[in-house]
Tab-separated table of C-alpha atoms in Angstrom:
chain	number	residue	atom	x	y	z
A	1	ARG	CA	-0.106	0.036	0.025
A	2	ALA	CA	2.663	2.789	1.253
A	3	ALA	CA	5.372	1.349	-0.922
A	4	ALA	CA	3.178	1.596	-4.161
A	5	ASP	CA	2.442	5.113	-3.694
A	6	ALA	CA	4.801	6.587	-1.086
A	7	ARG	CA	3.967	10.366	-1.794
A	8	GLY	CA	0.230	9.654	-2.039
A	9	TYR	CA	0.104	7.844	1.228
A	10	ALA	CA	2.238	10.578	3.015
A	11	GLY	CA	-0.359	13.217	1.785
A	12	ALA	CA	-3.305	11.297	2.688
A	13	ALA	CA	-1.937	10.407	6.034
A	14	ALA	CA	-1.392	14.281	6.720
A	15	ARG	CA	-4.788	15.246	5.625
A	16	ALA	CA	-6.259	12.404	7.926
A	17	LEU	CA	-4.366	13.706	10.766
A	18	ARG	CA	-5.508	17.145	10.093
A	19	VAL	CA	-9.165	16.128	9.858
A	20	ALA	CA	-8.946	13.822	13.016
A	21	CYS	CA	-7.678	16.830	14.967
A	22	ALA	CA	-10.022	19.472	13.704
A	23	PRO	CA	-12.695	19.116	16.521
A	24	HIS	CA	-10.026	20.775	18.941
A	25	PHE	CA	-9.101	23.716	16.824
A	26	PRO	CA	-11.167	26.669	14.982
A	27	ALA	CA	-11.589	26.894	11.124
A	28	GLU	CA	-10.803	24.221	8.678
A	29	ALA	CA	-8.810	21.174	8.863
A	30	ARG	CA	-6.300	22.204	6.074
A	31	ALA	CA	-5.281	25.004	8.141
A	32	LEU	CA	-3.585	22.819	10.825
A	33	VAL	CA	-0.006	22.010	11.011
A	34	GLY	CA	2.161	19.400	12.667
A	35	ALA	CA	2.400	21.220	15.999
A	36	ASP	CA	-1.399	21.283	16.207
A	37	VAL	CA	-1.637	17.426	15.636
A	38	LEU	CA	1.198	16.890	18.302
A	39	ALA	CA	-0.722	18.956	20.901
A	40	VAL	CA	-3.686	16.562	20.551
A	41	LEU	CA	-1.822	13.250	20.829
A	42	PRO	CA	-1.799	11.839	24.299
A	43	PRO	CA	1.427	12.325	26.619
A	44	GLY	CA	4.008	9.501	26.724
A	45	ARG	CA	3.570	8.372	23.059
A	46	GLU	CA	7.076	9.526	21.790
A	47	ARG	CA	7.131	7.278	18.884
A	48	TRP	CA	3.932	8.555	17.645
A	49	SER	CA	5.086	12.065	18.031
A	50	ALA	CA	8.342	11.334	16.238
A	51	ALA	CA	6.346	9.725	13.274
A	52	VAL	CA	3.933	12.537	13.041
A	53	ARG	CA	6.872	15.079	13.079
A	54	GLU	CA	8.738	13.263	10.316
A	55	LEU	CA	5.634	12.876	8.270
A	56	PHE	CA	4.702	16.574	8.304
A	57	ALA	CA	8.458	17.756	7.873
A	58	ALA	CA	8.560	15.490	4.757
A	59	CYS	CA	5.305	16.770	3.470
A	60	ASP	CA	6.486	20.524	3.946
A	61	ALA	CA	9.844	19.753	2.331
A	62	ALA	CA	8.047	18.265	-0.740
A	63	ARG	CA	5.612	21.314	-0.857
A	64	PHE	CA	7.685	24.261	-0.202
A	65	ALA	CA	11.276	23.119	-1.062
A	66	GLY	CA	10.321	21.178	-4.141
A	67	ALA	CA	12.210	18.159	-2.792
A	68	GLY	CA	11.829	15.123	-5.015
A	69	GLY	CA	11.368	11.548	-4.134
A	70	ALA	CA	9.216	9.820	-1.527
A	71	PRO	CA	9.270	10.747	2.175
A	72	ASP	CA	10.587	7.565	3.051
A	73	GLY	CA	11.463	8.131	6.666
A	74	ALA	CA	7.705	8.888	7.286
A	75	LEU	CA	6.829	5.503	5.472
A	76	ALA	CA	9.216	3.563	7.776
A	77	GLN	CA	6.914	4.791	10.596
A	78	ALA	CA	3.683	3.998	8.936
A	79	ALA	CA	2.595	1.696	11.738
A	80	GLU	CA	3.008	4.438	14.327
A	81	ILE	CA	1.151	6.973	12.087
A	82	ASP	CA	-1.621	4.493	11.571
A	83	ALA	CA	-1.755	3.834	15.532
A	84	ALA	CA	-1.926	7.553	16.017
A	85	LEU	CA	-4.898	7.865	13.668
A	86	ASP	CA	-6.864	5.002	15.339
A	87	TYR	CA	-6.361	6.843	18.639
A	88	LEU	CA	-7.803	10.090	17.162
A	89	GLU	CA	-10.496	8.397	15.501
A	90	SER	CA	-11.569	6.648	18.861
A	91	ARG	CA	-11.671	10.176	20.401
A	92	LEU	CA	-13.916	11.276	17.696
A	93	ARG	CA	-16.206	8.444	18.293
A	94	ASP	CA	-16.267	9.081	21.924
A	95	ASP	CA	-16.881	12.818	21.496
A	96	ALA	CA	-19.635	11.881	18.895
A	97	ALA	CA	-18.446	15.141	16.970
A	98	PRO	CA	-17.080	15.273	13.401
A	99	ALA	CA	-14.233	17.350	12.219
A	100	GLY	CA	-14.306	21.039	13.144
A	101	PHE	CA	-17.289	20.648	15.641
A	102	ALA	CA	-17.433	22.333	18.875
A	103	ALA	CA	-16.249	20.383	21.981
A	104	SER	CA	-19.394	21.468	23.883
A	105	ALA	CA	-22.246	19.572	22.705
A	106	LEU	CA	-25.738	20.794	23.153
A	107	PRO	CA	-26.605	18.837	26.393
A	108	ARG	CA	-23.153	19.747	27.931
A	109	ALA	CA	-23.632	23.348	27.166
A	110	THR	CA	-26.700	23.309	29.268
A	111	ALA	CA	-26.609	25.027	32.613
A	112	PRO	CA	-27.291	23.044	35.686
A	113	TRP	CA	-30.315	25.290	36.565
A	114	LEU	CA	-31.625	24.942	33.123
A	115	VAL	CA	-31.357	21.290	33.436
A	116	LEU	CA	-33.370	21.167	36.766
A	117	ALA	CA	-36.064	23.413	34.918
A	118	LEU	CA	-36.319	21.081	32.171
A	119	LEU	CA	-36.921	18.301	34.674
A	120	LEU	CA	-39.690	20.186	36.176
A	121	THR	CA	-41.476	21.012	32.876
A	122	GLY	CA	-42.440	18.299	30.467
A	123	GLY	CA	-42.660	20.821	27.586
A	124	GLY	CA	-39.049	22.030	28.008
A	125	LEU	CA	-37.832	18.311	28.479
A	126	ARG	CA	-39.443	17.376	25.202
A	127	ALA	CA	-37.668	20.522	23.389
A	128	ALA	CA	-34.440	19.412	24.884
A	129	GLU	CA	-34.889	15.846	23.768
A	130	THR	CA	-35.918	17.390	20.164
A	131	ALA	CA	-33.054	19.517	20.112
A	132	ASP	CA	-30.605	16.608	21.104
A	133	ALA	CA	-31.961	14.440	18.513
A	134	LEU	CA	-31.668	17.029	15.778
A	135	PHE	CA	-28.129	17.733	16.963
A	136	ARG	CA	-27.048	14.154	16.588
A	137	GLY	CA	-28.728	13.906	13.200
A	138	GLY	CA	-26.793	17.001	12.137
A	139	ILE	CA	-23.385	15.186	13.244
A	140	GLN	CA	-24.224	12.085	11.507
A	141	ALA	CA	-25.133	14.039	8.159
A	142	TYR	CA	-21.861	16.184	8.721
A	143	GLN	CA	-19.889	12.985	8.882
A	144	ARG	CA	-21.492	11.725	5.625
A	145	GLY	CA	-20.576	14.828	3.811
A	146	GLU	CA	-24.103	16.032	3.583
A	147	PHE	CA	-23.401	19.382	4.786
A	148	ALA	CA	-26.597	20.967	3.551
A	149	LEU	CA	-28.692	18.407	5.464
A	150	ALA	CA	-26.358	18.816	8.570
A	151	ALA	CA	-27.033	22.633	8.380
A	152	THR	CA	-30.913	22.157	8.138
A	153	ALA	CA	-30.689	19.906	11.355
A	154	PHE	CA	-28.414	22.188	13.355
A	155	ARG	CA	-30.673	25.139	12.575
A	156	GLN	CA	-33.740	23.339	13.901
A	157	ALA	CA	-31.781	22.311	16.800
A	158	ALA	CA	-30.667	25.930	17.620
A	159	GLY	CA	-34.500	26.951	17.194
A	160	ALA	CA	-35.576	24.452	19.451
A	161	GLN	CA	-32.680	24.954	22.118
A	162	PRO	CA	-30.287	27.870	21.448
A	163	SER	CA	-26.690	27.136	22.191
A	164	SER	CA	-23.430	28.554	21.222
A	165	GLY	CA	-22.066	25.088	20.294
A	166	VAL	CA	-24.816	24.200	18.093
A	167	LEU	CA	-24.505	27.757	16.213
A	168	GLN	CA	-20.968	26.969	15.800
A	169	ASN	CA	-21.545	23.613	14.306
A	170	LEU	CA	-24.178	25.241	12.089
A	171	GLY	CA	-21.545	27.778	10.881
A	172	LEU	CA	-19.233	24.894	10.112
A	173	ALA	CA	-21.861	22.988	8.194
A	174	GLU	CA	-22.861	26.326	6.099
A	175	TRP	CA	-19.080	27.000	5.374
A	176	GLN	CA	-18.620	23.307	4.165
A	177	ALA	CA	-21.813	23.698	2.040
A	178	HIS	CA	-20.090	26.904	0.356
A	179	ARG	CA	-22.606	29.176	1.953
A	180	PRO	CA	-20.330	31.815	3.566
A	181	GLY	CA	-23.227	34.341	4.357
A	182	PRO	CA	-25.210	31.908	6.674
A	183	ALA	CA	-22.039	30.503	8.147
A	184	ILE	CA	-20.916	34.034	9.273
A	185	LEU	CA	-24.288	34.693	10.656
A	186	ALA	CA	-24.355	31.643	12.817
A	187	TRP	CA	-20.971	32.267	14.246
A	188	GLU	CA	-22.004	35.832	15.014
A	189	GLN	CA	-25.085	34.270	16.691
A	190	ALA	CA	-22.942	31.960	18.587
A	191	ARG	CA	-20.695	34.798	19.854
A	192	TRP	CA	-23.667	36.784	20.900
A	193	LEU	CA	-24.602	33.998	23.282
A	194	ASP	CA	-20.764	33.129	24.269
A	195	PRO	CA	-18.281	35.730	23.655
A	196	PHE	CA	-15.862	33.615	25.353
A	197	ASN	CA	-15.877	30.974	22.694
A	198	ARG	CA	-12.400	31.165	21.095
A	199	ALA	CA	-13.158	28.694	18.332
A	200	VAL	CA	-15.956	30.780	17.050
A	201	ARG	CA	-13.624	34.021	16.981
A	202	GLY	CA	-11.204	32.127	15.120
A	203	ASN	CA	-13.752	30.736	12.653
A	204	LEU	CA	-14.962	34.298	12.104
A	205	ARG	CA	-11.508	35.686	11.508
A	206	TYR	CA	-10.697	32.703	9.168
A	207	ALA	CA	-13.939	33.285	7.157
A	208	ARG	CA	-13.430	36.909	6.729
A	209	GLN	CA	-10.108	36.516	5.621
A	210	GLN	CA	-11.031	33.928	2.838
A	211	ALA	CA	-14.065	35.983	1.808
A	212	GLN	CA	-12.143	39.218	1.970
A	213	LEU	CA	-14.819	40.824	4.261
A	214	GLU	CA	-14.481	43.311	7.124
A	215	ALA	CA	-15.947	42.763	10.565
A	216	PRO	CA	-18.608	45.113	11.755
A	217	GLN	CA	-17.756	48.569	12.795
A	218	LEU	CA	-18.621	48.902	16.671
A	219	ALA	CA	-19.043	51.968	18.513
A	220	TRP	CA	-17.088	51.904	21.711
A	221	TYR	CA	-20.179	50.913	23.971
A	222	GLU	CA	-21.056	48.360	21.536
A	223	ALA	CA	-17.551	47.082	21.900
A	224	VAL	CA	-17.777	46.929	25.748
A	225	SER	CA	-20.981	45.114	25.506
A	226	SER	CA	-19.515	42.222	23.312
A	227	TRP	CA	-17.085	41.505	26.292
A	228	LEU	CA	-19.843	39.421	28.150
A	229	PRO	CA	-22.996	37.615	27.007
A	230	ALA	CA	-25.566	39.962	25.926
A	231	ASN	CA	-28.121	39.046	28.630
A	232	TRP	CA	-25.596	39.363	31.504
A	233	TRP	CA	-25.575	43.336	31.334
A	234	ALA	CA	-29.093	43.825	32.383
A	235	GLY	CA	-28.596	41.693	35.498
A	236	ILE	CA	-25.085	43.479	36.415
A	237	ALA	CA	-26.949	46.943	35.986
A	238	GLY	CA	-30.060	45.856	38.192
A	239	ALA	CA	-27.815	44.224	40.868
A	240	SER	CA	-25.237	46.883	41.047
A	241	PHE	CA	-28.034	49.422	41.377
A	242	TRP	CA	-29.724	47.896	44.103
A	243	LEU	CA	-26.559	46.974	45.915
A	244	ALA	CA	-25.548	50.763	45.699
A	245	VAL	CA	-29.207	51.592	47.240
A	246	ALA	CA	-28.901	49.049	49.781
A	247	ALA	CA	-25.353	50.047	51.101
A	248	ALA	CA	-26.392	53.597	51.195
A	249	ALA	CA	-30.006	53.387	52.778
A	250	LEU	CA	-29.963	50.264	54.872
A	251	PRO	CA	-27.638	51.534	57.589
A	252	THR	CA	-29.994	54.676	58.158
A	253	LEU	CA	-33.020	52.542	57.985
A	254	LEU	CA	-31.770	49.843	60.335
A	255	ARG	CA	-29.974	52.321	62.484
A	256	TRP	CA	-26.625	50.580	61.969
A	257	ARG	CA	-23.288	52.618	62.789
A	258	ARG	CA	-22.241	53.730	59.204
A	259	ALA	CA	-18.834	52.323	58.503
A	260	ALA	CA	-16.386	53.105	55.731
A	261	TRP	CA	-17.038	49.644	53.792
A	262	HIS	CA	-20.717	50.871	53.535
A	263	GLN	CA	-19.572	53.774	51.555
A	264	ALA	CA	-17.165	51.763	49.600
A	265	LEU	CA	-19.749	49.167	48.719
A	266	ALA	CA	-22.149	51.999	47.728
A	267	ALA	CA	-19.532	53.643	45.439
A	268	ALA	CA	-18.713	50.323	43.912
A	269	GLY	CA	-22.134	49.330	43.054
A	270	LEU	CA	-22.727	52.969	41.531
A	271	MET	CA	-19.505	52.714	39.488
A	272	PHE	CA	-20.599	49.142	38.134
A	273	PHE	CA	-24.145	50.562	37.441
A	274	LEU	CA	-22.635	53.426	35.465
A	275	LEU	CA	-20.184	51.269	33.631
A	276	SER	CA	-23.001	48.742	32.708
A	277	VAL	CA	-25.515	51.350	31.410
A	278	PRO	CA	-23.586	52.068	28.117
A	279	ALA	CA	-22.846	48.420	27.652
A	280	TYR	CA	-26.592	47.589	28.019
A	281	LEU	CA	-27.374	50.342	25.547
A	282	GLY	CA	-24.604	48.777	23.130
A	283	VAL	CA	-26.526	45.478	23.433
A	284	SER	CA	-29.730	47.188	22.110
A	285	THR	CA	-27.975	48.940	19.276
A	286	ARG	CA	-25.970	45.614	18.271
A	287	ALA	CA	-29.233	43.719	18.005
A	288	ARG	CA	-29.879	45.690	14.904
A	289	LEU	CA	-26.900	44.216	13.298
A	290	GLY	CA	-27.560	41.847	10.385
A	291	PHE	CA	-25.412	39.967	7.887
A	292	VAL	CA	-26.166	39.572	4.159
A	293	LEU	CA	-27.130	35.809	3.319
A	294	ALA	CA	-26.459	35.445	-0.489
A	295	PRO	CA	-23.713	36.645	-2.611
A	296	GLU	CA	-24.118	39.728	-4.919
A	297	THR	CA	-27.210	40.869	-3.165
A	298	PRO	CA	-28.557	44.089	-4.784
A	299	LEU	CA	-28.851	47.099	-2.389
A	300	ARG	CA	-31.948	48.993	-3.813
A	301	LEU	CA	-32.669	52.611	-4.032
A	302	THR	CA	-36.266	52.229	-3.026
A	303	PRO	CA	-38.340	49.270	-1.520
A	304	THR	CA	-39.419	47.796	-4.993
A	305	ALA	CA	-38.538	45.132	-7.082
A	306	GLU	CA	-38.030	47.386	-10.045
A	307	SER	CA	-35.936	49.766	-8.141
A	308	GLN	CA	-32.506	51.041	-9.300
A	309	TRP	CA	-29.429	49.393	-7.445
A	310	VAL	CA	-27.175	51.368	-5.375
A	311	THR	CA	-24.554	48.547	-5.107
A	312	GLN	CA	-24.143	44.920	-4.573
A	313	LEU	CA	-23.238	43.360	-1.244
A	314	ALA	CA	-21.121	40.166	-0.733
A	315	ALA	CA	-22.408	37.198	1.411
A	316	GLY	CA	-21.493	37.795	5.034
A	317	GLU	CA	-21.220	41.560	4.569
A	318	PRO	CA	-22.703	43.393	7.943
A	319	ALA	CA	-25.477	45.894	7.487
A	320	ARG	CA	-27.416	47.743	10.166
A	321	LEU	CA	-31.256	47.559	10.228
A	322	GLN	CA	-32.789	51.035	10.247
A	323	ARG	CA	-36.448	50.451	9.411
A	324	THR	CA	-38.942	47.976	7.867
A	325	GLN	CA	-41.460	48.636	5.118
A	326	GLY	CA	-43.426	45.599	4.100
A	327	ARG	CA	-41.017	42.832	2.954
A	328	TYR	CA	-38.099	45.275	2.387
A	329	VAL	CA	-35.919	46.676	5.233
A	330	LEU	CA	-33.715	49.848	5.049
A	331	VAL	CA	-30.023	49.240	5.904
A	332	ARG	CA	-26.784	50.767	5.932
A	333	ALA	CA	-23.822	48.735	4.910
A	334	GLY	CA	-20.569	50.625	5.144
A	335	ARG	CA	-20.890	53.965	3.523
A	336	ASN	CA	-24.125	52.889	1.579
A	337	ALA	CA	-27.615	52.905	2.549
A	338	GLY	CA	-30.417	51.362	0.642
A	339	TRP	CA	-33.200	48.459	0.774
A	340	LEU	CA	-32.917	44.717	0.921
A	341	GLU	CA	-35.560	41.996	1.003
A	342	ARG	CA	-36.046	40.933	4.355
A	343	SER	CA	-35.190	37.250	3.434
A	344	GLN	CA	-31.935	38.485	2.212
A	345	LEU	CA	-30.692	39.892	5.560
A	346	GLY	CA	-30.119	37.523	8.856
A	347	MET	CA	-30.193	39.306	11.978
A	348	VAL	CA	-27.723	38.460	14.785
A	349	THR	CA	-30.520	38.041	17.506
A	350	SER	CA	-32.625	35.650	15.018
A	351	ARG	CA	-32.205	32.068	14.728
A	352	ASP	CA	-35.000	31.309	12.252
């Protein structure tokens, strides 16, 4: 097998290693390098690591230096490479996630208090079961290479039970189906729910580089609002306000001796409240951000099908919703303003 086509085996083995390691990294498998594969291999397997290092070194030499001949050193360790692939494949089966998928599947991404709520409400439990079934169906379709079908399943799962991990996987399926607009929208929705998701940020950066798109331009208060999940800011504002009120008023009402820490607590609560108000405003304005879904989408001068075009927008390009008129929406995209059909724009806060 390997002796008959040494170079073909080496290339196929390197590609297989990248695909098997992709669930642990953002973006696509082809972007991974040997060091990424080594980071996923278990400790204490020095022979595997040495074989993988030699394989990628040989492939890099053949690709970049124009080296001729077969990478014989890597082929001599084909058994170790196959063993490493078997290990990575077993991890994929255990995680039940295909290449490039989020490590946090839908059930694991659910908070403990939400699990308790679902157990107490039959409707919520059924919704969770439906979302889980759709999620697993999407994984199976992705593994078969049916990316459009996988995207449909993940979209339905996100509608039944919104989750950053499901939306991340939806974006990967859309990207593999060559639909960059819906992919970027799904990843932006995932980041809206979980701005700490580094894989989603990496996917967005990679996709925009490939599609030559700019990230949305955010005002300073919108940028601040993106530091935490959108629904946190209202809680922070309310909690800090009442903390400040309680620290200032309770000592007088309860006839406590006012201490320095009462004043410090009131000042801290007021400070957090004042800081959270602009961020809460940023959440409101960011909710009007949308992304163009189809390539070469016409931006119209008026909300009619016969209208003159202002320009064409690329798939995944950001646009801000200003107002709605019938089946058209007035948006601002960069320096241009015009009308789009409502179906041509996906909003960051919508998952339908």
